[in-house]
XYZ file of C-alpha atoms in Angstrom:
296
model
C -86.834 90.560 37.382
C -87.760 92.133 34.057
C -89.907 89.924 31.803
C -88.496 90.924 28.456
C -86.709 88.249 26.427
C -84.190 87.738 23.647
C -86.673 88.660 20.897
C -87.398 91.993 22.575
C -83.704 92.850 22.682
C -83.174 91.605 19.125
C -86.013 93.833 17.876
C -84.593 96.827 19.769
C -81.106 96.491 18.254
C -82.437 95.785 14.753
C -84.786 98.795 14.741
C -81.938 100.967 16.054
C -79.659 99.802 13.231
C -82.209 100.101 10.434
C -84.155 103.095 11.712
C -87.365 101.553 10.450
C -89.910 99.107 11.907
C -90.861 97.636 8.525
C -87.278 96.875 7.545
C -86.612 95.405 10.981
C -89.611 93.106 10.517
C -88.290 91.992 7.129
C -84.847 91.347 8.592
C -86.250 89.267 11.455
C -88.746 87.445 9.229
C -91.808 88.645 11.111
C -94.484 91.348 10.804
C -94.301 95.042 11.544
C -97.021 94.774 14.256
C -94.929 92.083 15.983
C -91.895 94.358 16.012
C -93.975 97.262 17.304
C -95.390 95.061 20.064
C -91.941 93.844 21.101
C -90.626 97.388 21.329
C -93.710 98.553 23.258
C -93.399 95.654 25.702
C -89.710 96.336 26.206
C -90.370 100.039 26.820
C -93.096 99.132 29.305
C -90.795 96.784 31.201
C -87.981 99.342 31.272
C -90.302 102.207 32.149
C -88.994 104.542 29.464
C -89.242 105.255 25.739
C -86.455 103.875 23.581
C -87.464 105.536 20.310
C -88.988 108.788 19.133
C -91.376 107.950 16.299
C -92.780 110.197 13.603
C -94.143 109.691 10.111
C -90.745 109.740 8.487
C -88.262 108.167 10.877
C -87.519 106.283 14.066
C -84.789 107.790 16.248
C -83.243 106.587 19.480
C -84.078 108.567 22.589
C -81.290 109.428 25.014
C -82.297 106.392 27.083
C -82.359 104.191 23.983
C -78.876 105.328 22.961
C -77.591 104.596 26.475
C -79.076 101.073 26.469
C -78.103 100.123 22.905
C -74.538 98.959 23.775
C -76.044 96.693 26.452
C -78.511 95.289 23.934
C -75.657 94.528 21.551
C -73.774 92.850 24.396
C -76.741 90.553 25.091
C -76.933 89.461 21.444
C -73.185 88.944 21.365
C -73.321 86.818 24.511
C -76.031 84.574 23.040
C -73.986 84.060 19.858
C -70.881 83.340 21.941
C -72.775 80.746 23.955
C -73.990 78.920 20.865
C -70.535 79.083 19.282
C -68.875 77.790 22.459
C -71.258 74.841 22.354
C -69.750 73.857 19.000
C -73.146 73.636 17.298
C -72.905 75.771 14.161
C -76.097 74.095 12.932
C -78.017 76.018 15.613
C -77.398 79.261 13.720
C -80.148 79.883 11.193
C -81.453 82.731 9.095
C -80.281 84.437 5.917
C -76.908 85.877 4.981
C -77.488 88.642 2.442
C -74.260 88.531 0.479
C -73.166 90.972 -2.212
C -70.272 90.130 -4.528
C -68.610 91.781 -7.493
C -68.630 90.032 -10.828
C -65.018 88.881 -10.581
C -65.904 86.945 -7.436
C -69.009 85.493 -9.102
C -66.948 84.349 -12.094
C -64.076 82.798 -10.124
C -64.316 81.538 -6.536
C -67.967 82.061 -5.542
C -68.970 78.406 -5.989
C -66.278 76.940 -3.703
C -67.054 79.666 -1.182
C -70.761 78.760 -1.111
C -69.980 75.071 -0.694
C -67.613 75.680 2.217
C -70.004 78.096 3.883
C -72.860 75.580 3.619
C -70.679 72.961 5.291
C -69.912 75.376 8.138
C -73.461 76.719 8.633
C -75.971 74.319 7.057
C -79.050 76.171 8.376
C -78.015 79.639 7.132
C -79.269 80.428 3.628
C -77.384 82.796 1.321
C -79.305 85.484 -0.547
C -76.940 86.557 -3.327
C -76.534 89.891 -5.115
C -74.003 90.336 -7.946
C -73.426 93.980 -8.835
C -70.917 96.742 -9.447
C -68.768 97.504 -6.423
C -70.162 101.047 -6.115
C -73.703 99.674 -5.885
C -72.636 97.073 -3.319
C -71.090 99.827 -1.198
C -74.361 101.755 -1.109
C -76.424 98.654 -0.360
C -74.108 97.747 2.511
C -74.321 101.262 3.959
C -78.118 101.141 3.751
C -78.128 97.740 5.517
C -79.661 95.997 2.505
C -76.669 93.639 2.551
C -74.974 91.946 5.501
C -71.625 91.210 3.867
C -69.841 92.109 0.642
C -66.838 90.755 -1.235
C -65.866 93.698 -3.408
C -63.040 95.767 -4.801
C -62.102 99.294 -3.773
C -61.833 102.169 -3.618
C -64.736 102.538 -1.168
C -66.390 105.933 -0.873
C -68.399 104.877 2.207
C -66.595 103.334 5.165
C -67.769 100.034 6.656
C -67.638 99.170 10.346
C -65.522 96.080 9.644
C -63.181 95.200 6.765
C -61.031 92.139 6.160
C -58.524 92.490 3.287
C -58.785 89.578 0.871
C -56.006 90.307 -1.611
C -55.327 91.824 -4.999
C -56.059 90.771 -8.555
C -53.827 92.100 -11.367
C -54.914 92.965 -14.896
C -53.647 91.481 -18.148
C -54.103 92.362 -21.788
C -55.543 89.585 -23.963
C -56.678 88.986 -27.500
C -58.352 86.063 -29.284
C -55.786 83.345 -29.964
C -56.560 83.301 -33.683
C -56.408 87.058 -34.183
C -53.603 88.267 -36.484
C -50.366 89.245 -34.794
C -49.859 92.694 -33.317
C -46.698 94.786 -33.643
C -43.800 93.956 -31.343
C -43.000 96.020 -29.346
C -46.572 97.159 -28.829
C -47.250 100.884 -28.428
C -50.154 102.785 -26.935
C -51.111 103.901 -30.425
C -51.268 100.277 -31.600
C -53.676 99.407 -28.784
C -55.741 102.572 -29.177
C -56.432 101.668 -32.801
C -58.325 98.564 -31.641
C -61.627 98.278 -29.725
C -60.677 97.776 -26.059
C -63.197 95.800 -24.015
C -63.255 96.687 -20.344
C -65.206 97.622 -17.206
C -68.235 99.907 -17.056
C -67.870 103.617 -17.687
C -67.023 105.519 -14.504
C -65.315 102.620 -12.741
C -61.708 103.029 -11.584
C -60.236 100.694 -14.273
C -62.170 102.459 -17.035
C -61.039 105.896 -15.852
C -57.417 104.746 -15.588
C -57.500 103.317 -19.115
C -59.063 106.498 -20.447
C -56.426 108.658 -18.723
C -53.522 106.449 -19.828
C -54.334 106.740 -23.515
C -55.170 110.420 -23.213
C -51.745 111.013 -21.648
C -50.199 109.030 -24.520
C -51.843 111.404 -26.995
C -54.026 108.740 -28.591
C -57.531 108.479 -27.092
C -58.602 104.837 -27.125
C -61.681 103.130 -28.525
C -62.889 101.924 -25.143
C -65.904 99.577 -25.154
C -67.257 99.537 -21.573
C -69.642 96.967 -20.135
C -71.277 96.494 -16.749
C -70.990 92.744 -17.422
C -67.321 91.892 -17.506
C -68.072 88.299 -18.540
C -69.558 89.710 -21.753
C -66.226 91.439 -22.441
C -64.464 88.126 -21.955
C -66.684 86.355 -24.498
C -66.445 89.197 -26.999
C -62.654 89.042 -26.742
C -62.687 85.287 -27.332
C -64.855 85.915 -30.415
C -62.222 88.304 -31.783
C -64.316 91.458 -31.425
C -61.674 93.472 -29.640
C -58.716 93.463 -27.298
C -59.459 93.231 -23.613
C -57.898 94.429 -20.388
C -59.306 92.056 -17.758
C -58.464 90.620 -14.320
C -55.982 87.776 -14.641
C -58.220 85.383 -12.688
C -60.972 85.704 -15.294
C -58.801 84.922 -18.291
C -56.661 82.117 -16.857
C -58.897 79.300 -18.112
C -59.468 80.700 -21.646
C -55.695 81.222 -21.985
C -55.017 77.656 -20.824
C -57.659 76.383 -23.262
C -56.030 78.242 -26.172
C -58.930 80.637 -26.763
C -57.052 83.766 -25.640
C -53.420 84.805 -25.623
C -51.715 87.432 -23.502
C -50.456 90.675 -25.009
C -47.190 92.093 -23.746
C -47.707 95.762 -22.972
C -45.889 97.618 -20.252
C -48.881 99.138 -18.477
C -52.135 97.977 -16.890
C -54.664 99.585 -14.559
C -53.961 99.253 -10.845
C -54.579 95.842 -9.321
C -58.071 95.348 -7.920
C -57.851 95.309 -4.110
C -60.601 93.161 -2.598
C -62.053 93.175 0.911
C -64.806 91.483 2.883
C -66.898 94.272 4.440
C -69.755 94.337 6.952
C -71.520 96.656 9.394
C -73.306 94.277 11.779
C -72.727 94.941 15.472
C -72.592 92.464 17.041
C -71.200 90.429 14.175
C -72.905 87.027 13.928
C -70.270 84.265 13.880
C -71.406 83.137 10.432
C -70.510 86.545 8.945
C -66.988 86.484 10.350
C -66.575 82.843 9.294
C -67.777 83.728 5.791
C -65.144 86.470 5.592
C -62.451 84.047 6.797
C -63.478 81.474 4.172
C -63.248 84.148 1.477
C -59.801 85.167 2.662
C -58.686 81.538 2.417
C -59.856 81.325 -1.202
C -58.090 84.510 -2.309
C -56.232 85.079 -4.525
C -58.141 82.966 -7.044
C -56.122 80.709 -9.288
C -54.721 82.500 -12.278
């Protein structure tokens, strides 16, 4: 019987996914020589090369491509065995999680607490960034899982819809009254605090006021929480996700503005590429789905 073991198969699948021995070593918390040795030992036991190596890349051979689904099946079977044993604490490692700012500002904390209860030995390495950047990081396998809003210009292997978050117009509670009914020209005369330039909400706002014949004074920011605080300080109107402004409205620091148009609701999804999918990734996505939509 062949003498290779779980670590050999794990190294094989990880190198195949990442296309790089160094990155595979980082993912598996070991050294590049260890990964190289595991692959060499596996190739020796199987009697064939699994990868073609050159200075710039690592590519599967025909034999490697044929064996990869079987390697994934072995990893999946091991995870299934541990899960069937009912011992979630036996799963360890790091979940590299990327979230958009709305998630970070609303339901991230309860998510992290519930995930820690479910998988106490799995640490979470957190990245908060623009959705477009999260999409690229996920595609490049720098992240294992993202909670982000669309549209997505790069497909993921797995997606779980989380829900939608609408937008509302707000202004500082103490700011002088605005005309009623409110027109596009009334809004365009004020600084409008919103998402970063180039994002879907920014582009929709820009197009809306252009179509109305009154280009707006848009004030974009890559930090949407900064827009929220500037709005509370009376430094402009804001068009923000309802979940972010619910507490300031309840506390009397902001008030809603009645205007008949907003950008499209943000549609959120949990997204991942891992194959096989470790149970803690799928559980994390399920927890997120249970927390969405956030209050407000």
